[in-house]
Amino acid sequence: MGTKTITITEDAYKKLKVEKMEGESFSEVINRITDKGRKDLMEFAGAWKDFDVEEIIKEGREKFT
């Protein structure tokens, strides 16, 4: 994998340095931080299995009619 040189402000550097764990590169910090909000769709598989979908739909229809 190649590398790129970027310029960041001193403030941004300090924030990254605070997030950096021992033995972790700055590239790894950036990847870890930017991947936080991303979830694999399969993580949600089965999340609604304990809900009665028909009942939820019925209640929704009653609420909005």
mmCIF file with all atom_site columns, C-alpha atoms in Angstrom:
data_model
loop_
_atom_site.group_PDB
_atom_site.id
_atom_site.type_symbol
_atom_site.label_atom_id
_atom_site.label_alt_id
_atom_site.label_comp_id
_atom_site.label_asym_id
_atom_site.label_entity_id
_atom_site.label_seq_id
_atom_site.pdbx_PDB_ins_code
_atom_site.Cartn_x
_atom_site.Cartn_y
_atom_site.Cartn_z
_atom_site.occupancy
_atom_site.B_iso_or_equiv
_atom_site.pdbx_formal_charge
_atom_site.auth_seq_id
_atom_site.auth_comp_id
_atom_site.auth_asym_id
_atom_site.auth_atom_id
_atom_site.pdbx_PDB_model_num
ATOM 1  C CA . MET A 1 1  ? 0.000   0.000   0.000  1.00 0.00 ? 1  MET A CA 1
ATOM 2  C CA . GLY A 1 2  ? 1.307   3.441   -0.891 1.00 0.00 ? 2  GLY A CA 1
ATOM 3  C CA . THR A 1 3  ? 1.566   6.492   1.289  1.00 0.00 ? 3  THR A CA 1
ATOM 4  C CA . LYS A 1 4  ? 0.498   10.123  0.963  1.00 0.00 ? 4  LYS A CA 1
ATOM 5  C CA . THR A 1 5  ? 1.827   13.176  2.730  1.00 0.00 ? 5  THR A CA 1
ATOM 6  C CA . ILE A 1 6  ? -0.835  15.507  4.125  1.00 0.00 ? 6  ILE A CA 1
ATOM 7  C CA . THR A 1 7  ? -0.714  18.805  5.966  1.00 0.00 ? 7  THR A CA 1
ATOM 8  C CA . ILE A 1 8  ? -2.831  19.255  9.069  1.00 0.00 ? 8  ILE A CA 1
ATOM 9  C CA . THR A 1 9  ? -3.062  22.038  11.597 1.00 0.00 ? 9  THR A CA 1
ATOM 10 C CA . GLU A 1 10 ? -1.283  21.822  14.927 1.00 0.00 ? 10 GLU A CA 1
ATOM 11 C CA . ASP A 1 11 ? -4.698  21.574  16.597 1.00 0.00 ? 11 ASP A CA 1
ATOM 12 C CA . ALA A 1 12 ? -5.704  18.603  14.423 1.00 0.00 ? 12 ALA A CA 1
ATOM 13 C CA . TYR A 1 13 ? -2.361  16.917  15.130 1.00 0.00 ? 13 TYR A CA 1
ATOM 14 C CA . LYS A 1 14 ? -2.860  17.290  18.878 1.00 0.00 ? 14 LYS A CA 1
ATOM 15 C CA . LYS A 1 15 ? -6.342  15.768  18.634 1.00 0.00 ? 15 LYS A CA 1
ATOM 16 C CA . LEU A 1 16 ? -5.032  12.813  16.628 1.00 0.00 ? 16 LEU A CA 1
ATOM 17 C CA . LYS A 1 17 ? -2.182  12.333  19.073 1.00 0.00 ? 17 LYS A CA 1
ATOM 18 C CA . VAL A 1 18 ? -4.667  12.158  21.979 1.00 0.00 ? 18 VAL A CA 1
ATOM 19 C CA . GLU A 1 19 ? -6.612  9.437   20.124 1.00 0.00 ? 19 GLU A CA 1
ATOM 20 C CA . LYS A 1 20 ? -3.474  7.462   19.265 1.00 0.00 ? 20 LYS A CA 1
ATOM 21 C CA . MET A 1 21 ? -2.973  4.283   21.283 1.00 0.00 ? 21 MET A CA 1
ATOM 22 C CA . GLU A 1 22 ? 0.423   2.856   22.145 1.00 0.00 ? 22 GLU A CA 1
ATOM 23 C CA . GLY A 1 23 ? 1.964   1.124   19.144 1.00 0.00 ? 23 GLY A CA 1
ATOM 24 C CA . GLU A 1 24 ? -0.626  2.543   16.756 1.00 0.00 ? 24 GLU A CA 1
ATOM 25 C CA . SER A 1 25 ? 0.369   4.542   13.685 1.00 0.00 ? 25 SER A CA 1
ATOM 26 C CA . PHE A 1 26 ? -1.391  7.765   12.763 1.00 0.00 ? 26 PHE A CA 1
ATOM 27 C CA . SER A 1 27 ? -2.800  5.976   9.698  1.00 0.00 ? 27 SER A CA 1
ATOM 28 C CA . GLU A 1 28 ? -4.315  3.361   11.987 1.00 0.00 ? 28 GLU A CA 1
ATOM 29 C CA . VAL A 1 29 ? -5.793  6.108   14.190 1.00 0.00 ? 29 VAL A CA 1
ATOM 30 C CA . ILE A 1 30 ? -7.418  7.782   11.195 1.00 0.00 ? 30 ILE A CA 1
ATOM 31 C CA . ASN A 1 31 ? -8.789  4.463   9.917  1.00 0.00 ? 31 ASN A CA 1
ATOM 32 C CA . ARG A 1 32 ? -10.147 3.516   13.345 1.00 0.00 ? 32 ARG A CA 1
ATOM 33 C CA . ILE A 1 33 ? -11.818 6.877   13.880 1.00 0.00 ? 33 ILE A CA 1
ATOM 34 C CA . THR A 1 34 ? -13.342 7.117   10.417 1.00 0.00 ? 34 THR A CA 1
ATOM 35 C CA . ASP A 1 35 ? -14.653 3.541   10.537 1.00 0.00 ? 35 ASP A CA 1
ATOM 36 C CA . LYS A 1 36 ? -16.499 4.076   13.869 1.00 0.00 ? 36 LYS A CA 1
ATOM 37 C CA . GLY A 1 37 ? -19.821 5.049   12.341 1.00 0.00 ? 37 GLY A CA 1
ATOM 38 C CA . ARG A 1 38 ? -19.849 2.401   9.653  1.00 0.00 ? 38 ARG A CA 1
ATOM 39 C CA . LYS A 1 39 ? -21.678 -0.797  10.399 1.00 0.00 ? 39 LYS A CA 1
ATOM 40 C CA . ASP A 1 40 ? -21.957 -3.896  8.297  1.00 0.00 ? 40 ASP A CA 1
ATOM 41 C CA . LEU A 1 41 ? -25.585 -4.463  7.347  1.00 0.00 ? 41 LEU A CA 1
ATOM 42 C CA . MET A 1 42 ? -25.314 -8.058  8.572  1.00 0.00 ? 42 MET A CA 1
ATOM 43 C CA . GLU A 1 43 ? -24.815 -6.774  12.124 1.00 0.00 ? 43 GLU A CA 1
ATOM 44 C CA . PHE A 1 44 ? -28.510 -5.876  12.083 1.00 0.00 ? 44 PHE A CA 1
ATOM 45 C CA . ALA A 1 45 ? -29.725 -9.224  10.743 1.00 0.00 ? 45 ALA A CA 1
ATOM 46 C CA . GLY A 1 46 ? -32.381 -10.603 13.070 1.00 0.00 ? 46 GLY A CA 1
ATOM 47 C CA . ALA A 1 47 ? -32.650 -7.411  15.093 1.00 0.00 ? 47 ALA A CA 1
ATOM 48 C CA . TRP A 1 48 ? -36.453 -7.367  14.707 1.00 0.00 ? 48 TRP A CA 1
ATOM 49 C CA . LYS A 1 49 ? -37.041 -11.084 15.283 1.00 0.00 ? 49 LYS A CA 1
ATOM 50 C CA . ASP A 1 50 ? -38.545 -10.543 18.747 1.00 0.00 ? 50 ASP A CA 1
ATOM 51 C CA . PHE A 1 51 ? -41.104 -8.016  17.488 1.00 0.00 ? 51 PHE A CA 1
ATOM 52 C CA . ASP A 1 52 ? -44.569 -8.777  16.177 1.00 0.00 ? 52 ASP A CA 1
ATOM 53 C CA . VAL A 1 53 ? -44.331 -6.970  12.849 1.00 0.00 ? 53 VAL A CA 1
ATOM 54 C CA . GLU A 1 54 ? -48.039 -7.358  12.085 1.00 0.00 ? 54 GLU A CA 1
ATOM 55 C CA . GLU A 1 55 ? -48.926 -5.738  15.421 1.00 0.00 ? 55 GLU A CA 1
ATOM 56 C CA . ILE A 1 56 ? -46.519 -2.858  14.785 1.00 0.00 ? 56 ILE A CA 1
ATOM 57 C CA . ILE A 1 57 ? -48.071 -2.250  11.357 1.00 0.00 ? 57 ILE A CA 1
ATOM 58 C CA . LYS A 1 58 ? -51.591 -2.409  12.824 1.00 0.00 ? 58 LYS A CA 1
ATOM 59 C CA . GLU A 1 59 ? -50.713 0.109   15.553 1.00 0.00 ? 59 GLU A CA 1
ATOM 60 C CA . GLY A 1 60 ? -49.086 2.392   13.012 1.00 0.00 ? 60 GLY A CA 1
ATOM 61 C CA . ARG A 1 61 ? -52.142 2.333   10.771 1.00 0.00 ? 61 ARG A CA 1
ATOM 62 C CA . GLU A 1 62 ? -54.440 3.067   13.716 1.00 0.00 ? 62 GLU A CA 1
ATOM 63 C CA . LYS A 1 63 ? -52.243 5.930   14.821 1.00 0.00 ? 63 LYS A CA 1
ATOM 64 C CA . PHE A 1 64 ? -52.177 7.634   11.431 1.00 0.00 ? 64 PHE A CA 1
ATOM 65 C CA . THR A 1 65 ? -55.794 7.114   10.298 1.00 0.00 ? 65 THR A CA 1
#
